C-alpha atoms as one frame of an Amber mdcrd trajectory, in Angstrom:
protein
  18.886  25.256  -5.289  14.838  25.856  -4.561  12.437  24.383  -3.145  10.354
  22.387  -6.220   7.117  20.681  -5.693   7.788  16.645  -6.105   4.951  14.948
  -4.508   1.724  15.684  -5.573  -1.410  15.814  -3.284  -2.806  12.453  -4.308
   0.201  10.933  -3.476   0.721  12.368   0.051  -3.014  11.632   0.810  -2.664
   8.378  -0.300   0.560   8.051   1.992  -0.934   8.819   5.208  -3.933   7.166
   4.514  -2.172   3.854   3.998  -0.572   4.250   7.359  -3.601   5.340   8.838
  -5.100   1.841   7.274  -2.005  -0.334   8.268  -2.577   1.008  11.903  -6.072
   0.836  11.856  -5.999  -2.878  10.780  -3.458  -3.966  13.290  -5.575  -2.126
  16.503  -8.997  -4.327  15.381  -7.249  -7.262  14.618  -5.029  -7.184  17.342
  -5.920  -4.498  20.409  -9.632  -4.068  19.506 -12.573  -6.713  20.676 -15.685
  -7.267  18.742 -14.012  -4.967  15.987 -13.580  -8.009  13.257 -16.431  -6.086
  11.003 -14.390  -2.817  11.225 -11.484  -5.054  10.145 -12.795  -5.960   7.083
 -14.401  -2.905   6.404 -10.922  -1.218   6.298  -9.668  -4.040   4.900 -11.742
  -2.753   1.877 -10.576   0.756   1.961  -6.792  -0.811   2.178  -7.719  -2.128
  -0.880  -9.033   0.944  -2.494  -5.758   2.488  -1.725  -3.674   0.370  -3.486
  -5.520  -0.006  -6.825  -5.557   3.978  -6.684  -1.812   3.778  -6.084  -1.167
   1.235  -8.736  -3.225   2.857 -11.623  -1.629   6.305 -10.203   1.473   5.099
 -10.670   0.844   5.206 -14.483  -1.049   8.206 -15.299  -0.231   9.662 -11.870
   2.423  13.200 -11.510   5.747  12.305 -12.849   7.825  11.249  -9.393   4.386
   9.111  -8.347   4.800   7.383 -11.093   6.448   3.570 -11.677   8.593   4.607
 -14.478  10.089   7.414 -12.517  11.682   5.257  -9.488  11.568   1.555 -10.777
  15.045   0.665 -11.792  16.977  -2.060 -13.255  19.538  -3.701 -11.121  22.788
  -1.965 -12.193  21.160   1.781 -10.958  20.201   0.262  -7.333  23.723  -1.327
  -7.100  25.123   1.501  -8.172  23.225   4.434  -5.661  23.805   1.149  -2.836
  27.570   2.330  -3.329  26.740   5.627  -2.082  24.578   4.986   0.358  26.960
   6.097   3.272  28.141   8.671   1.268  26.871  12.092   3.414  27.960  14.311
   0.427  25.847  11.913  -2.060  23.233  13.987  -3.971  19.958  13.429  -3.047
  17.539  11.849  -5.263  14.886  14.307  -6.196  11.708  11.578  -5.976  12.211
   8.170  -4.591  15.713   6.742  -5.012  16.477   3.330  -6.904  16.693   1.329
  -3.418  13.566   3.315  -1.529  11.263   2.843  -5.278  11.858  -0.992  -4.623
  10.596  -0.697  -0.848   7.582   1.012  -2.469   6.560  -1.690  -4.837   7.499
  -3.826  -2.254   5.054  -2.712   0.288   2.159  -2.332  -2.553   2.280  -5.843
  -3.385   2.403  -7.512   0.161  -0.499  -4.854   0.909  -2.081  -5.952  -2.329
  -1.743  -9.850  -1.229  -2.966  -9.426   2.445  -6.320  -7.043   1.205  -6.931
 -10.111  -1.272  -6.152 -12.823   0.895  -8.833 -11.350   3.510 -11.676 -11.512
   1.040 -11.115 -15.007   1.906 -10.859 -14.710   6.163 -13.536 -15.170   8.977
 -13.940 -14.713  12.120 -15.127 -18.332  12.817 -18.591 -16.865  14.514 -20.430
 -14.350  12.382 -18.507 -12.778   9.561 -16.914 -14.502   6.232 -15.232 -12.889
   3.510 -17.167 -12.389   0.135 -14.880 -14.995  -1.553 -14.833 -17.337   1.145
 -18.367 -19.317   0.984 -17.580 -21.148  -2.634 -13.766 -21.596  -1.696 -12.127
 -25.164  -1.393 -10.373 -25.924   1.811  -7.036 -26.009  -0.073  -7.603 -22.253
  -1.442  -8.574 -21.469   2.324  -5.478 -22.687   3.666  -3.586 -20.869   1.545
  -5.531 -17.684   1.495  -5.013 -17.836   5.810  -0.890 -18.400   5.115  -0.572
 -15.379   2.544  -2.366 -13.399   4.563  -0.282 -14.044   7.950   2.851 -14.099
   5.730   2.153 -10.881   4.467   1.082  -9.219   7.680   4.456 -10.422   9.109
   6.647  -9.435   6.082   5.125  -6.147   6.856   6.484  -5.708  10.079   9.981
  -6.112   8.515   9.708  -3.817   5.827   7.847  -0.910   7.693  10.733  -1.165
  10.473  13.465  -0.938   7.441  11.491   2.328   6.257  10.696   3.610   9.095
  15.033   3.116   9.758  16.017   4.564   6.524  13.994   7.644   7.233  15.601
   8.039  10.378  18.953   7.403   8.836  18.534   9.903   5.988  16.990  12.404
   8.544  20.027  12.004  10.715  22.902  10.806   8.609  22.706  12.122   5.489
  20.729  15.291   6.414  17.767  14.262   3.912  14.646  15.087   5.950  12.323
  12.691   4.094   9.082  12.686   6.030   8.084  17.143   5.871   8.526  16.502
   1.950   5.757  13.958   2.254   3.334  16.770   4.226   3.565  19.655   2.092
   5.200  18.281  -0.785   8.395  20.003  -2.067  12.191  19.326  -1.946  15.295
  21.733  -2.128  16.708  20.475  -5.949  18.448  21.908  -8.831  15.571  19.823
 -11.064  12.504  20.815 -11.774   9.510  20.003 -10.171   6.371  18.863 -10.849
   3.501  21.638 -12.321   0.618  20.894 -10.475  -1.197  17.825  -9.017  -3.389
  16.739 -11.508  -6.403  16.285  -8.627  -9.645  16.025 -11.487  -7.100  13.168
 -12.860  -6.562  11.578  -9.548 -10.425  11.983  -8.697 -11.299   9.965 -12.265
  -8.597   7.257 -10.858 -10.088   7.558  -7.441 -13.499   6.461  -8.641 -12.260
   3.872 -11.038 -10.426   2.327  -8.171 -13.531   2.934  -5.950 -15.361   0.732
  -8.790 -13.552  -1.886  -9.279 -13.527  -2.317  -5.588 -17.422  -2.063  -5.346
 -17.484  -5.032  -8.410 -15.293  -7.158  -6.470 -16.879  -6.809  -3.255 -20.700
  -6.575  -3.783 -20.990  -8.228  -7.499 -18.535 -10.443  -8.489 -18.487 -13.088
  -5.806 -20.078 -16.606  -6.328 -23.450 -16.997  -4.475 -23.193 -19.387  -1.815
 -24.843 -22.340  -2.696 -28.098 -22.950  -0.381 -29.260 -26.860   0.291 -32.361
 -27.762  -0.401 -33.811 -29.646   2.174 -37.287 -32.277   1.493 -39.191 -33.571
   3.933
């Protein structure tokens, strides 16, 4: 047994940047007055984060990416059986059940960053996408992204529970791999982090943000008025 390196800078960066996000959002949408325009501003970097995440999870290190912790049913019923097992071994990158909770928490991020291109604040501020949108895409652009903000809560209190209970149950200490990267296995570890990669992804990501936010949008439609 020796300590390998699993999670690759990128990755880790792009962890406690989403939490920093996720907490940042909450405190000017909920704690912080006249901070709407921050809200959306992070709202954009939120996004950011996830479209790096998704495309990382492709061409990303090999435990970042999808195909390393997305499982079929049979493998997360199968590790479920040991979950109380102390003595179980521990998976090396994210187990069958935790990769779920990943994708999980990407898409209701994904689906509450692209439901708020749609928000306003009812006095100044409108998202980019809101101006041309019907009052039926409105409505449900305001449920998703409630819905998703609540579903949230729920699945950042189940991970932030399973890391206790691995930290204190099964003696899996979960979040120090996530700050400097490396976990005690038998299986070997990742080379290197692959950061001119994840800079090319980070301005792709950065791009296709910038299209969706400053060019892509409808212009609102101005009336012309005679006299």
């Amino acid at each position: 047994m020796q300590k390998v390196l699993v999670w690759d800078i990128p990755t880790r960066v792009f962890h406690w940047l989403l939490v920093s996000s996720l907490l940042a959002q909450y405190a000017t949408a909920e704690w912080l007055e006249n901070a709407i325009q921050w809200h959306f501003y992070i709202g954009y970097f939120t996004l950011f984060l996830v479209i790096f995440r998704i495309l990382w999870g492709f061409v990303g290190t090999q435990y970042a990416r999808f195909s390393s912790f997305v499982t079929g049913p049979r493998k997360v019923i199968r590790y479920m059986k040991t979950l109380f097992d102390k003595d179980s071994t521990p998976s090396i990158g994210h187990n069958p059940l935790g990769g779920w909770f990943v994708v999980i928490m990407l898409v209701l991020v994904a689906v509450q960053a692209i439901s708020g291109l749609f928000m306003t604040d009812d006095i100044f501020l409108d998202g980019p996408y809101r101006p041309q949108a019907d009052e039926q895409t409105l409505a449900l652009m305001n449920s998703l992204h409630h819905l998703a903000f609540d579903l949230l809560l729920y699945v950042i209190t189940l991970h932030i529970a399973a890391v206790v209970f691995y930290g204190i149950y099964k003696k899996q200490k979960l979040v120090p791999a996530m700050v400097h990267g490396k976990k005690v296995s038998k299986t070997v570890g990742i080379a290197g982090s692959r950061l001119i990669s994840a800079l090319v992804v980070a301005l792709l990501a950065a791009a296709i943000v910038y299209v969706a936010i400053e060019v892509y949008p409808p212009t609102p439609e101005i009336e012309e008025y005679y006299y």
